[in-house]
Amino acid sequence: MRIGFTVNRFDWPGGSAAIRPNLLKAARIAEDGGLYSLWVMDHYWQIAVNGPAEDPMLEGYTTLGFLAAATERVTLGTMVTGVTYRNPAILAKIGTTLDVLSGGRAYYGIGAAWFEEEHAGYGVPFPPVKERFERLEEAIRIANGMWSDSDAGFEGKHYTPNRLLNVPPAVSSPRPKLLIGGGGEQKTLRLVARYADACNLFDGGDEFVTHKLDVLRGHCETEGRDYDAIEKTIMQRVTPESTAKTVVTRAEQLRELGLTHMILAAPVPADDHYLELAAEIASLTADL
């Protein structure tokens, strides 16, 4: 079982000046502690589950570039980028740049977007859900085009780039790992089966997780895709009551269900306690 950690809050005491040193500390503990992955959200504003919109929120890929420079081993990604946030060809260029500068350690996390208020706040269009999923599939196809040997354009319903030139190419072969976030059964998991290297689910209990994986397996059969080739990641919230033992026990249970990568999320800005807990969990789950 791989163990990762998501930095989802930046409201360390000390304001803006405290963000850089605390991010550096998080990167170093993740790197030295044997964590497999380090993640950030890609939102304009903080989301309600973590705090008010007015809490600090860094731009995702700039933050990952900073973390890439501070690390040598741990993999890096957004959990996840909404398709509406950036032009998809430019987003693939950004993701490729992260992969190059990190030495091939990038995940390319993408989803259909959901936080309407931040879009309205910044004047970014937020189409209806049907259109967002159409755009998501086109964005994935554009990214795959940019990671191919051809620079041919793409003619879609919503996007029509006429030359997908992407130089330098990604270091990862054949591409950065494409992770599609979400557990929607009709659209999201179908896109996972069709395109993704990894999916991300939330831990809603054994029955919930098993059902989502069964749905994914069914889509894989329909798409002619090897279900076992898809990395199954899961978000796991840790609390002040969490111990290495309790989280490892849950990791063992999830591994039996077919999950292979647990990403921990803390209820406070990343601090020594939660990062060192994550490192201890990584050590204890290395052989799962």
PDB file of C-alpha atoms in Angstrom:
ATOM      1  CA  MET A   1       0.000   0.000   0.000  1.00  0.00           C
ATOM      2  CA  ARG A   2       1.468   3.328  -1.072  1.00  0.00           C
ATOM      3  CA  ILE A   3       0.976   6.246   1.323  1.00  0.00           C
ATOM      4  CA  GLY A   4       0.598   9.855   0.269  1.00  0.00           C
ATOM      5  CA  PHE A   5      -0.297  13.131   1.943  1.00  0.00           C
ATOM      6  CA  THR A   6      -2.329  16.061   0.657  1.00  0.00           C
ATOM      7  CA  VAL A   7      -1.538  19.593   1.789  1.00  0.00           C
ATOM      8  CA  ASN A   8      -5.027  21.064   1.757  1.00  0.00           C
ATOM      9  CA  ARG A   9      -4.621  24.037   4.098  1.00  0.00           C
ATOM     10  CA  PHE A  10      -2.129  26.881   4.116  1.00  0.00           C
ATOM     11  CA  ASP A  11      -3.327  28.845   7.169  1.00  0.00           C
ATOM     12  CA  TRP A  12      -0.260  28.327   9.323  1.00  0.00           C
ATOM     13  CA  PRO A  13       0.219  30.855  12.140  1.00  0.00           C
ATOM     14  CA  GLY A  14       2.237  33.773  10.854  1.00  0.00           C
ATOM     15  CA  GLY A  15       0.325  34.580   7.682  1.00  0.00           C
ATOM     16  CA  SER A  16       1.772  34.577   4.172  1.00  0.00           C
ATOM     17  CA  ALA A  17       5.378  34.661   5.374  1.00  0.00           C
ATOM     18  CA  ALA A  18       4.868  31.344   7.191  1.00  0.00           C
ATOM     19  CA  ILE A  19       3.682  29.425   4.120  1.00  0.00           C
ATOM     20  CA  ARG A  20       7.040  28.905   2.422  1.00  0.00           C
ATOM     21  CA  PRO A  21       8.971  27.476   5.394  1.00  0.00           C
ATOM     22  CA  ASN A  22       6.087  25.229   6.395  1.00  0.00           C
ATOM     23  CA  LEU A  23       5.708  23.878   2.865  1.00  0.00           C
ATOM     24  CA  LEU A  24       9.436  23.191   2.787  1.00  0.00           C
ATOM     25  CA  LYS A  25       9.161  21.306   6.068  1.00  0.00           C
ATOM     26  CA  ALA A  26       6.246  19.259   4.728  1.00  0.00           C
ATOM     27  CA  ALA A  27       8.223  18.401   1.601  1.00  0.00           C
ATOM     28  CA  ARG A  28      11.271  17.326   3.581  1.00  0.00           C
ATOM     29  CA  ILE A  29       9.326  15.158   6.006  1.00  0.00           C
ATOM     30  CA  ALA A  30       7.442  13.525   3.117  1.00  0.00           C
ATOM     31  CA  GLU A  31      10.687  12.924   1.241  1.00  0.00           C
ATOM     32  CA  ASP A  32      12.717  11.649   4.177  1.00  0.00           C
ATOM     33  CA  GLY A  33       9.834   9.758   5.754  1.00  0.00           C
ATOM     34  CA  GLY A  34       9.254   7.450   2.804  1.00  0.00           C
ATOM     35  CA  LEU A  35       5.899   8.795   1.605  1.00  0.00           C
ATOM     36  CA  TYR A  36       5.130   7.865  -1.980  1.00  0.00           C
ATOM     37  CA  SER A  37       3.184  10.969  -2.961  1.00  0.00           C
ATOM     38  CA  LEU A  38       2.519  14.591  -2.039  1.00  0.00           C
ATOM     39  CA  TRP A  39      -0.553  16.419  -3.304  1.00  0.00           C
ATOM     40  CA  VAL A  40      -2.216  19.819  -3.314  1.00  0.00           C
ATOM     41  CA  MET A  41      -5.727  20.831  -4.263  1.00  0.00           C
ATOM     42  CA  ASP A  42      -6.232  22.969  -7.353  1.00  0.00           C
ATOM     43  CA  HIS A  43      -8.779  25.565  -6.342  1.00  0.00           C
ATOM     44  CA  TYR A  44      -8.942  29.334  -6.513  1.00  0.00           C
ATOM     45  CA  TRP A  45     -10.443  29.522  -3.016  1.00  0.00           C
ATOM     46  CA  GLN A  46     -10.436  27.284   0.044  1.00  0.00           C
ATOM     47  CA  ILE A  47     -13.296  24.767   0.088  1.00  0.00           C
ATOM     48  CA  ALA A  48     -15.836  24.553   2.898  1.00  0.00           C
ATOM     49  CA  VAL A  49     -14.772  21.163   4.277  1.00  0.00           C
ATOM     50  CA  ASN A  50     -11.390  22.698   5.163  1.00  0.00           C
ATOM     51  CA  GLY A  51     -12.375  26.234   6.119  1.00  0.00           C
ATOM     52  CA  PRO A  52     -13.936  29.457   4.834  1.00  0.00           C
ATOM     53  CA  ALA A  53     -13.272  30.660   1.310  1.00  0.00           C
ATOM     54  CA  GLU A  54     -11.246  33.514   2.773  1.00  0.00           C
ATOM     55  CA  ASP A  55      -8.574  31.119   4.117  1.00  0.00           C
ATOM     56  CA  PRO A  56      -5.303  30.994   2.147  1.00  0.00           C
ATOM     57  CA  MET A  57      -5.235  28.940  -1.046  1.00  0.00           C
ATOM     58  CA  LEU A  58      -2.206  28.702  -3.330  1.00  0.00           C
ATOM     59  CA  GLU A  59      -2.357  28.098  -7.071  1.00  0.00           C
ATOM     60  CA  GLY A  60      -1.826  24.386  -7.513  1.00  0.00           C
ATOM     61  CA  TYR A  61       0.816  23.970 -10.203  1.00  0.00           C
ATOM     62  CA  THR A  62       3.007  26.840  -9.012  1.00  0.00           C
ATOM     63  CA  THR A  63       3.008  25.120  -5.623  1.00  0.00           C
ATOM     64  CA  LEU A  64       3.917  21.771  -7.178  1.00  0.00           C
ATOM     65  CA  GLY A  65       6.825  23.378  -9.035  1.00  0.00           C
ATOM     66  CA  PHE A  66       8.093  24.680  -5.702  1.00  0.00           C
ATOM     67  CA  LEU A  67       7.699  21.222  -4.148  1.00  0.00           C
ATOM     68  CA  ALA A  68       9.468  19.607  -7.114  1.00  0.00           C
ATOM     69  CA  ALA A  69      12.513  21.791  -6.452  1.00  0.00           C
ATOM     70  CA  ALA A  70      12.440  20.836  -2.763  1.00  0.00           C
ATOM     71  CA  THR A  71      12.290  17.057  -3.334  1.00  0.00           C
ATOM     72  CA  GLU A  72      13.987  14.337  -5.375  1.00  0.00           C
ATOM     73  CA  ARG A  73      11.895  11.185  -4.896  1.00  0.00           C
ATOM     74  CA  VAL A  74       8.274  11.748  -3.861  1.00  0.00           C
ATOM     75  CA  THR A  75       5.644  11.874  -6.630  1.00  0.00           C
ATOM     76  CA  LEU A  76       3.576  15.046  -7.025  1.00  0.00           C
ATOM     77  CA  GLY A  77       0.104  15.922  -8.267  1.00  0.00           C
ATOM     78  CA  THR A  78      -3.056  17.979  -7.964  1.00  0.00           C
ATOM     79  CA  MET A  79      -6.073  16.360  -6.352  1.00  0.00           C
ATOM     80  CA  VAL A  80      -7.555  17.420  -8.740  1.00  0.00           C
ATOM     81  CA  THR A  81      -7.627  20.167 -11.386  1.00  0.00           C
ATOM     82  CA  GLY A  82     -11.065  21.171 -12.613  1.00  0.00           C
ATOM     83  CA  VAL A  83     -11.313  21.078 -16.399  1.00  0.00           C
ATOM     84  CA  THR A  84     -12.820  24.559 -16.358  1.00  0.00           C
ATOM     85  CA  TYR A  85      -9.823  26.263 -14.733  1.00  0.00           C
ATOM     86  CA  ARG A  86      -7.478  26.425 -17.733  1.00  0.00           C
ATOM     87  CA  ASN A  87      -7.361  25.935 -21.477  1.00  0.00           C
ATOM     88  CA  PRO A  88      -6.743  22.168 -21.796  1.00  0.00           C
ATOM     89  CA  ALA A  89      -3.734  22.419 -24.103  1.00  0.00           C
ATOM     90  CA  ILE A  90      -2.107  24.929 -21.766  1.00  0.00           C
ATOM     91  CA  LEU A  91      -2.955  22.694 -18.806  1.00  0.00           C
ATOM     92  CA  ALA A  92      -1.234  19.741 -20.501  1.00  0.00           C
ATOM     93  CA  LYS A  93       1.778  21.984 -21.157  1.00  0.00           C
ATOM     94  CA  ILE A  94       1.839  22.925 -17.471  1.00  0.00           C
ATOM     95  CA  GLY A  95       1.563  19.283 -16.406  1.00  0.00           C
ATOM     96  CA  THR A  96       4.350  18.340 -18.801  1.00  0.00           C
ATOM     97  CA  THR A  97       6.553  21.095 -17.404  1.00  0.00           C
ATOM     98  CA  LEU A  98       6.042  19.720 -13.892  1.00  0.00           C
ATOM     99  CA  ASP A  99       6.971  16.260 -15.106  1.00  0.00           C
ATOM    100  CA  VAL A 100      10.148  17.548 -16.771  1.00  0.00           C
ATOM    101  CA  LEU A 101      11.284  19.652 -13.820  1.00  0.00           C
ATOM    102  CA  SER A 102      10.491  16.911 -11.291  1.00  0.00           C
ATOM    103  CA  GLY A 103      12.361  14.284 -13.295  1.00  0.00           C
ATOM    104  CA  GLY A 104       9.270  12.274 -14.208  1.00  0.00           C
ATOM    105  CA  ARG A 105       7.418  12.388 -10.879  1.00  0.00           C
ATOM    106  CA  ALA A 106       4.141  14.009 -11.955  1.00  0.00           C
ATOM    107  CA  TYR A 107       0.587  12.811 -11.695  1.00  0.00           C
ATOM    108  CA  TYR A 108      -1.873  14.624 -13.951  1.00  0.00           C
ATOM    109  CA  GLY A 109      -4.984  14.903 -11.799  1.00  0.00           C
ATOM    110  CA  ILE A 110      -8.121  16.172 -13.520  1.00  0.00           C
ATOM    111  CA  GLY A 111     -11.865  16.211 -12.971  1.00  0.00           C
ATOM    112  CA  ALA A 112     -15.089  17.864 -14.076  1.00  0.00           C
ATOM    113  CA  ALA A 113     -15.000  20.709 -11.474  1.00  0.00           C
ATOM    114  CA  TRP A 114     -17.744  21.449  -8.968  1.00  0.00           C
ATOM    115  CA  PHE A 115     -17.062  24.661  -6.976  1.00  0.00           C
ATOM    116  CA  GLU A 116     -19.329  27.116  -8.761  1.00  0.00           C
ATOM    117  CA  GLU A 117     -18.808  30.015  -6.340  1.00  0.00           C
ATOM    118  CA  GLU A 118     -15.094  30.363  -7.054  1.00  0.00           C
ATOM    119  CA  HIS A 119     -15.800  30.406 -10.777  1.00  0.00           C
ATOM    120  CA  ALA A 120     -18.371  33.173 -10.354  1.00  0.00           C
ATOM    121  CA  GLY A 121     -15.993  35.082  -8.098  1.00  0.00           C
ATOM    122  CA  TYR A 122     -13.256  35.162 -10.727  1.00  0.00           C
ATOM    123  CA  GLY A 123     -15.552  35.432 -13.735  1.00  0.00           C
ATOM    124  CA  VAL A 124     -14.653  31.968 -15.035  1.00  0.00           C
ATOM    125  CA  PRO A 125     -17.412  30.229 -17.024  1.00  0.00           C
ATOM    126  CA  PHE A 126     -19.011  27.282 -15.220  1.00  0.00           C
ATOM    127  CA  PRO A 127     -21.042  25.290 -17.746  1.00  0.00           C
ATOM    128  CA  PRO A 128     -23.777  22.776 -16.829  1.00  0.00           C
ATOM    129  CA  VAL A 129     -22.591  19.362 -15.672  1.00  0.00           C
ATOM    130  CA  LYS A 130     -23.231  17.667 -19.030  1.00  0.00           C
ATOM    131  CA  GLU A 131     -21.007  20.147 -20.820  1.00  0.00           C
ATOM    132  CA  ARG A 132     -18.308  19.951 -18.138  1.00  0.00           C
ATOM    133  CA  PHE A 133     -18.028  16.202 -18.695  1.00  0.00           C
ATOM    134  CA  GLU A 134     -17.884  16.732 -22.453  1.00  0.00           C
ATOM    135  CA  ARG A 135     -15.083  19.200 -21.890  1.00  0.00           C
ATOM    136  CA  LEU A 136     -13.335  16.795 -19.512  1.00  0.00           C
ATOM    137  CA  GLU A 137     -13.210  14.063 -22.131  1.00  0.00           C
ATOM    138  CA  GLU A 138     -11.994  16.465 -24.791  1.00  0.00           C
ATOM    139  CA  ALA A 139      -9.324  17.812 -22.411  1.00  0.00           C
ATOM    140  CA  ILE A 140      -8.072  14.286 -21.766  1.00  0.00           C
ATOM    141  CA  ARG A 141      -7.893  13.572 -25.485  1.00  0.00           C
ATOM    142  CA  ILE A 142      -6.012  16.833 -26.044  1.00  0.00           C
ATOM    143  CA  ALA A 143      -3.528  15.963 -23.300  1.00  0.00           C
ATOM    144  CA  ASN A 144      -2.996  12.525 -24.816  1.00  0.00           C
ATOM    145  CA  GLY A 145      -2.397  14.197 -28.171  1.00  0.00           C
ATOM    146  CA  MET A 146       0.246  16.424 -26.617  1.00  0.00           C
ATOM    147  CA  TRP A 147       1.917  13.363 -25.098  1.00  0.00           C
ATOM    148  CA  SER A 148       1.938  11.523 -28.433  1.00  0.00           C
ATOM    149  CA  ASP A 149       4.518  11.579 -31.226  1.00  0.00           C
ATOM    150  CA  SER A 150       2.272  13.795 -33.346  1.00  0.00           C
ATOM    151  CA  ASP A 151       1.563  17.517 -33.038  1.00  0.00           C
ATOM    152  CA  ALA A 152      -1.667  17.268 -35.034  1.00  0.00           C
ATOM    153  CA  GLY A 153      -4.542  19.451 -33.914  1.00  0.00           C
ATOM    154  CA  PHE A 154      -7.817  18.384 -32.340  1.00  0.00           C
ATOM    155  CA  GLU A 155     -11.334  19.101 -33.518  1.00  0.00           C
ATOM    156  CA  GLY A 156     -13.828  18.842 -30.686  1.00  0.00           C
ATOM    157  CA  LYS A 157     -17.189  20.300 -29.812  1.00  0.00           C
ATOM    158  CA  HIS A 158     -15.711  22.703 -27.275  1.00  0.00           C
ATOM    159  CA  TYR A 159     -11.987  22.894 -28.081  1.00  0.00           C
ATOM    160  CA  THR A 160     -10.278  23.159 -31.478  1.00  0.00           C
ATOM    161  CA  PRO A 161      -6.493  23.601 -30.996  1.00  0.00           C
ATOM    162  CA  ASN A 162      -4.851  23.373 -34.417  1.00  0.00           C
ATOM    163  CA  ARG A 163      -1.345  22.258 -33.360  1.00  0.00           C
ATOM    164  CA  LEU A 164      -0.579  20.315 -30.190  1.00  0.00           C
ATOM    165  CA  LEU A 165       3.140  21.047 -30.165  1.00  0.00           C
ATOM    166  CA  ASN A 166       4.593  20.079 -26.781  1.00  0.00           C
ATOM    167  CA  VAL A 167       8.360  20.475 -26.518  1.00  0.00           C
ATOM    168  CA  PRO A 168      10.142  19.411 -24.388  1.00  0.00           C
ATOM    169  CA  PRO A 169       8.142  16.198 -23.998  1.00  0.00           C
ATOM    170  CA  ALA A 170       7.359  14.595 -20.664  1.00  0.00           C
ATOM    171  CA  VAL A 171      10.067  12.572 -18.950  1.00  0.00           C
ATOM    172  CA  SER A 172       7.516   9.965 -17.839  1.00  0.00           C
ATOM    173  CA  SER A 173       6.829   7.309 -20.439  1.00  0.00           C
ATOM    174  CA  PRO A 174       4.456   7.148 -22.161  1.00  0.00           C
ATOM    175  CA  ARG A 175       3.057  10.140 -20.220  1.00  0.00           C
ATOM    176  CA  PRO A 176       2.571  11.503 -16.708  1.00  0.00           C
ATOM    177  CA  LYS A 177       0.124   9.307 -14.795  1.00  0.00           C
ATOM    178  CA  LEU A 178      -3.384  10.446 -15.672  1.00  0.00           C
ATOM    179  CA  LEU A 179      -5.603  10.410 -12.579  1.00  0.00           C
ATOM    180  CA  ILE A 180      -9.318  11.179 -12.890  1.00  0.00           C
ATOM    181  CA  GLY A 181     -10.878  12.203  -9.596  1.00  0.00           C
ATOM    182  CA  GLY A 182     -14.365  11.294  -8.449  1.00  0.00           C
ATOM    183  CA  GLY A 183     -16.632   8.301  -8.094  1.00  0.00           C
ATOM    184  CA  GLY A 184     -19.559   9.166 -10.344  1.00  0.00           C
ATOM    185  CA  GLU A 185     -20.798   5.882 -11.717  1.00  0.00           C
ATOM    186  CA  GLN A 186     -22.245   6.858 -15.088  1.00  0.00           C
ATOM    187  CA  LYS A 187     -19.618   9.288 -16.344  1.00  0.00           C
ATOM    188  CA  THR A 188     -16.526   9.621 -14.158  1.00  0.00           C
ATOM    189  CA  LEU A 189     -15.739   5.937 -13.691  1.00  0.00           C
ATOM    190  CA  ARG A 190     -16.490   5.285 -17.354  1.00  0.00           C
ATOM    191  CA  LEU A 191     -13.851   7.891 -18.266  1.00  0.00           C
ATOM    192  CA  VAL A 192     -11.455   6.245 -15.799  1.00  0.00           C
ATOM    193  CA  ALA A 193     -11.945   2.917 -17.565  1.00  0.00           C
ATOM    194  CA  ARG A 194     -11.476   4.499 -20.971  1.00  0.00           C
ATOM    195  CA  TYR A 195      -8.491   6.771 -20.326  1.00  0.00           C
ATOM    196  CA  ALA A 196      -6.982   6.858 -16.837  1.00  0.00           C
ATOM    197  CA  ASP A 197      -3.914   5.371 -15.208  1.00  0.00           C
ATOM    198  CA  ALA A 198      -5.417   6.007 -11.764  1.00  0.00           C
ATOM    199  CA  CYS A 199      -8.688   6.853 -10.049  1.00  0.00           C
ATOM    200  CA  ASN A 200      -9.404   8.452  -6.687  1.00  0.00           C
ATOM    201  CA  LEU A 201     -12.247   7.502  -4.360  1.00  0.00           C
ATOM    202  CA  PHE A 202     -13.335   8.589  -0.903  1.00  0.00           C
ATOM    203  CA  ASP A 203     -13.524   6.097   1.925  1.00  0.00           C
ATOM    204  CA  GLY A 204     -17.238   5.732   2.537  1.00  0.00           C
ATOM    205  CA  GLY A 205     -16.886   2.291   4.123  1.00  0.00           C
ATOM    206  CA  ASP A 206     -16.336  -1.199   2.760  1.00  0.00           C
ATOM    207  CA  GLU A 207     -19.701  -1.518   1.025  1.00  0.00           C
ATOM    208  CA  PHE A 208     -19.354   1.894  -0.621  1.00  0.00           C
ATOM    209  CA  VAL A 209     -15.802   1.257  -1.836  1.00  0.00           C
ATOM    210  CA  THR A 210     -16.579  -2.274  -3.053  1.00  0.00           C
ATOM    211  CA  HIS A 211     -19.562  -0.992  -5.029  1.00  0.00           C
ATOM    212  CA  LYS A 212     -17.518   1.759  -6.706  1.00  0.00           C
ATOM    213  CA  LEU A 213     -14.815  -0.719  -7.664  1.00  0.00           C
ATOM    214  CA  ASP A 214     -17.429  -3.118  -9.040  1.00  0.00           C
ATOM    215  CA  VAL A 215     -18.820  -0.298 -11.184  1.00  0.00           C
ATOM    216  CA  LEU A 216     -15.321   0.498 -12.421  1.00  0.00           C
ATOM    217  CA  ARG A 217     -14.726  -3.169 -13.205  1.00  0.00           C
ATOM    218  CA  GLY A 218     -17.932  -3.240 -15.261  1.00  0.00           C
ATOM    219  CA  HIS A 219     -16.881  -0.174 -17.247  1.00  0.00           C
ATOM    220  CA  CYS A 220     -13.479  -1.769 -17.855  1.00  0.00           C
ATOM    221  CA  GLU A 221     -15.182  -4.849 -19.286  1.00  0.00           C
ATOM    222  CA  THR A 222     -17.266  -2.663 -21.583  1.00  0.00           C
ATOM    223  CA  GLU A 223     -14.241  -0.640 -22.691  1.00  0.00           C
ATOM    224  CA  GLY A 224     -11.987  -3.672 -23.103  1.00  0.00           C
ATOM    225  CA  ARG A 225      -9.621  -2.291 -20.464  1.00  0.00           C
ATOM    226  CA  ASP A 226      -7.516  -4.240 -17.978  1.00  0.00           C
ATOM    227  CA  TYR A 227      -9.043  -3.367 -14.596  1.00  0.00           C
ATOM    228  CA  ASP A 228      -5.846  -4.313 -12.785  1.00  0.00           C
ATOM    229  CA  ALA A 229      -3.842  -1.794 -14.834  1.00  0.00           C
ATOM    230  CA  ILE A 230      -5.628   1.103 -13.106  1.00  0.00           C
ATOM    231  CA  GLU A 231      -4.136   2.358  -9.846  1.00  0.00           C
ATOM    232  CA  LYS A 232      -6.857   2.655  -7.204  1.00  0.00           C
ATOM    233  CA  THR A 233      -6.193   5.556  -4.832  1.00  0.00           C
ATOM    234  CA  ILE A 234      -8.351   6.614  -1.898  1.00  0.00           C
ATOM    235  CA  MET A 235      -8.587   9.690   0.317  1.00  0.00           C
ATOM    236  CA  GLN A 236      -8.400   8.988   4.031  1.00  0.00           C
ATOM    237  CA  ARG A 237      -9.019  11.743   6.568  1.00  0.00           C
ATOM    238  CA  VAL A 238      -6.994  11.505   9.755  1.00  0.00           C
ATOM    239  CA  THR A 239      -8.128  13.152  12.991  1.00  0.00           C
ATOM    240  CA  PRO A 240      -6.593  13.975  16.373  1.00  0.00           C
ATOM    241  CA  GLU A 241      -7.798  10.526  17.488  1.00  0.00           C
ATOM    242  CA  SER A 242      -6.052   8.699  14.630  1.00  0.00           C
ATOM    243  CA  THR A 243      -3.063   6.543  15.461  1.00  0.00           C
ATOM    244  CA  ALA A 244      -0.659   4.708  13.198  1.00  0.00           C
ATOM    245  CA  LYS A 245      -2.266   1.455  14.331  1.00  0.00           C
ATOM    246  CA  THR A 246      -5.828   2.481  13.446  1.00  0.00           C
ATOM    247  CA  VAL A 247      -4.853   3.878  10.051  1.00  0.00           C
ATOM    248  CA  VAL A 248      -2.698   0.864   9.200  1.00  0.00           C
ATOM    249  CA  THR A 249      -5.595  -1.424  10.128  1.00  0.00           C
ATOM    250  CA  ARG A 250      -7.805   0.489   7.715  1.00  0.00           C
ATOM    251  CA  ALA A 251      -5.092   0.365   5.062  1.00  0.00           C
ATOM    252  CA  GLU A 252      -4.948  -3.414   5.415  1.00  0.00           C
ATOM    253  CA  GLN A 253      -8.717  -3.622   4.984  1.00  0.00           C
ATOM    254  CA  LEU A 254      -8.663  -1.378   1.924  1.00  0.00           C
ATOM    255  CA  ARG A 255      -5.802  -3.346   0.426  1.00  0.00           C
ATOM    256  CA  GLU A 256      -7.960  -6.458   0.675  1.00  0.00           C
ATOM    257  CA  LEU A 257     -10.667  -4.622  -1.262  1.00  0.00           C
ATOM    258  CA  GLY A 258      -8.207  -3.763  -4.028  1.00  0.00           C
ATOM    259  CA  LEU A 259      -6.969  -0.273  -3.139  1.00  0.00           C
ATOM    260  CA  THR A 260      -3.231   0.299  -3.540  1.00  0.00           C
ATOM    261  CA  HIS A 261      -2.591   3.949  -2.638  1.00  0.00           C
ATOM    262  CA  MET A 262      -3.952   5.761   0.441  1.00  0.00           C
ATOM    263  CA  ILE A 263      -3.705   9.557   0.520  1.00  0.00           C
ATOM    264  CA  LEU A 264      -3.996  11.095   3.971  1.00  0.00           C
ATOM    265  CA  ALA A 265      -5.684  14.432   4.642  1.00  0.00           C
ATOM    266  CA  ALA A 266      -5.307  16.243   7.971  1.00  0.00           C
ATOM    267  CA  PRO A 267      -7.834  18.558   9.645  1.00  0.00           C
ATOM    268  CA  VAL A 268      -5.211  21.278  10.195  1.00  0.00           C
ATOM    269  CA  PRO A 269      -2.391  22.784   8.134  1.00  0.00           C
ATOM    270  CA  ALA A 270       0.308  20.131   7.676  1.00  0.00           C
ATOM    271  CA  ASP A 271       2.352  19.994  10.874  1.00  0.00           C
ATOM    272  CA  ASP A 272       5.013  17.755  12.365  1.00  0.00           C
ATOM    273  CA  HIS A 273       2.482  15.527  14.106  1.00  0.00           C
ATOM    274  CA  TYR A 274       0.448  14.592  11.033  1.00  0.00           C
ATOM    275  CA  LEU A 275       3.406  14.397   8.668  1.00  0.00           C
ATOM    276  CA  GLU A 276       5.356  12.182  11.058  1.00  0.00           C
ATOM    277  CA  LEU A 277       2.221  10.061  11.540  1.00  0.00           C
ATOM    278  CA  ALA A 278       2.031   9.682   7.760  1.00  0.00           C
ATOM    279  CA  ALA A 279       5.700   8.667   7.631  1.00  0.00           C
ATOM    280  CA  GLU A 280       5.153   6.063  10.361  1.00  0.00           C
ATOM    281  CA  ILE A 281       2.153   4.683   8.469  1.00  0.00           C
ATOM    282  CA  ALA A 282       4.220   4.522   5.277  1.00  0.00           C
ATOM    283  CA  SER A 283       6.864   2.484   7.079  1.00  0.00           C
ATOM    284  CA  LEU A 284       4.298   0.084   8.532  1.00  0.00           C
ATOM    285  CA  THR A 285       2.436  -0.453   5.248  1.00  0.00           C
ATOM    286  CA  ALA A 286       5.448  -0.864   2.968  1.00  0.00           C
ATOM    287  CA  ASP A 287       4.919  -4.613   2.662  1.00  0.00           C
ATOM    288  CA  LEU A 288       1.134  -4.632   2.231  1.00  0.00           C
TER     289      LEU A 288
END
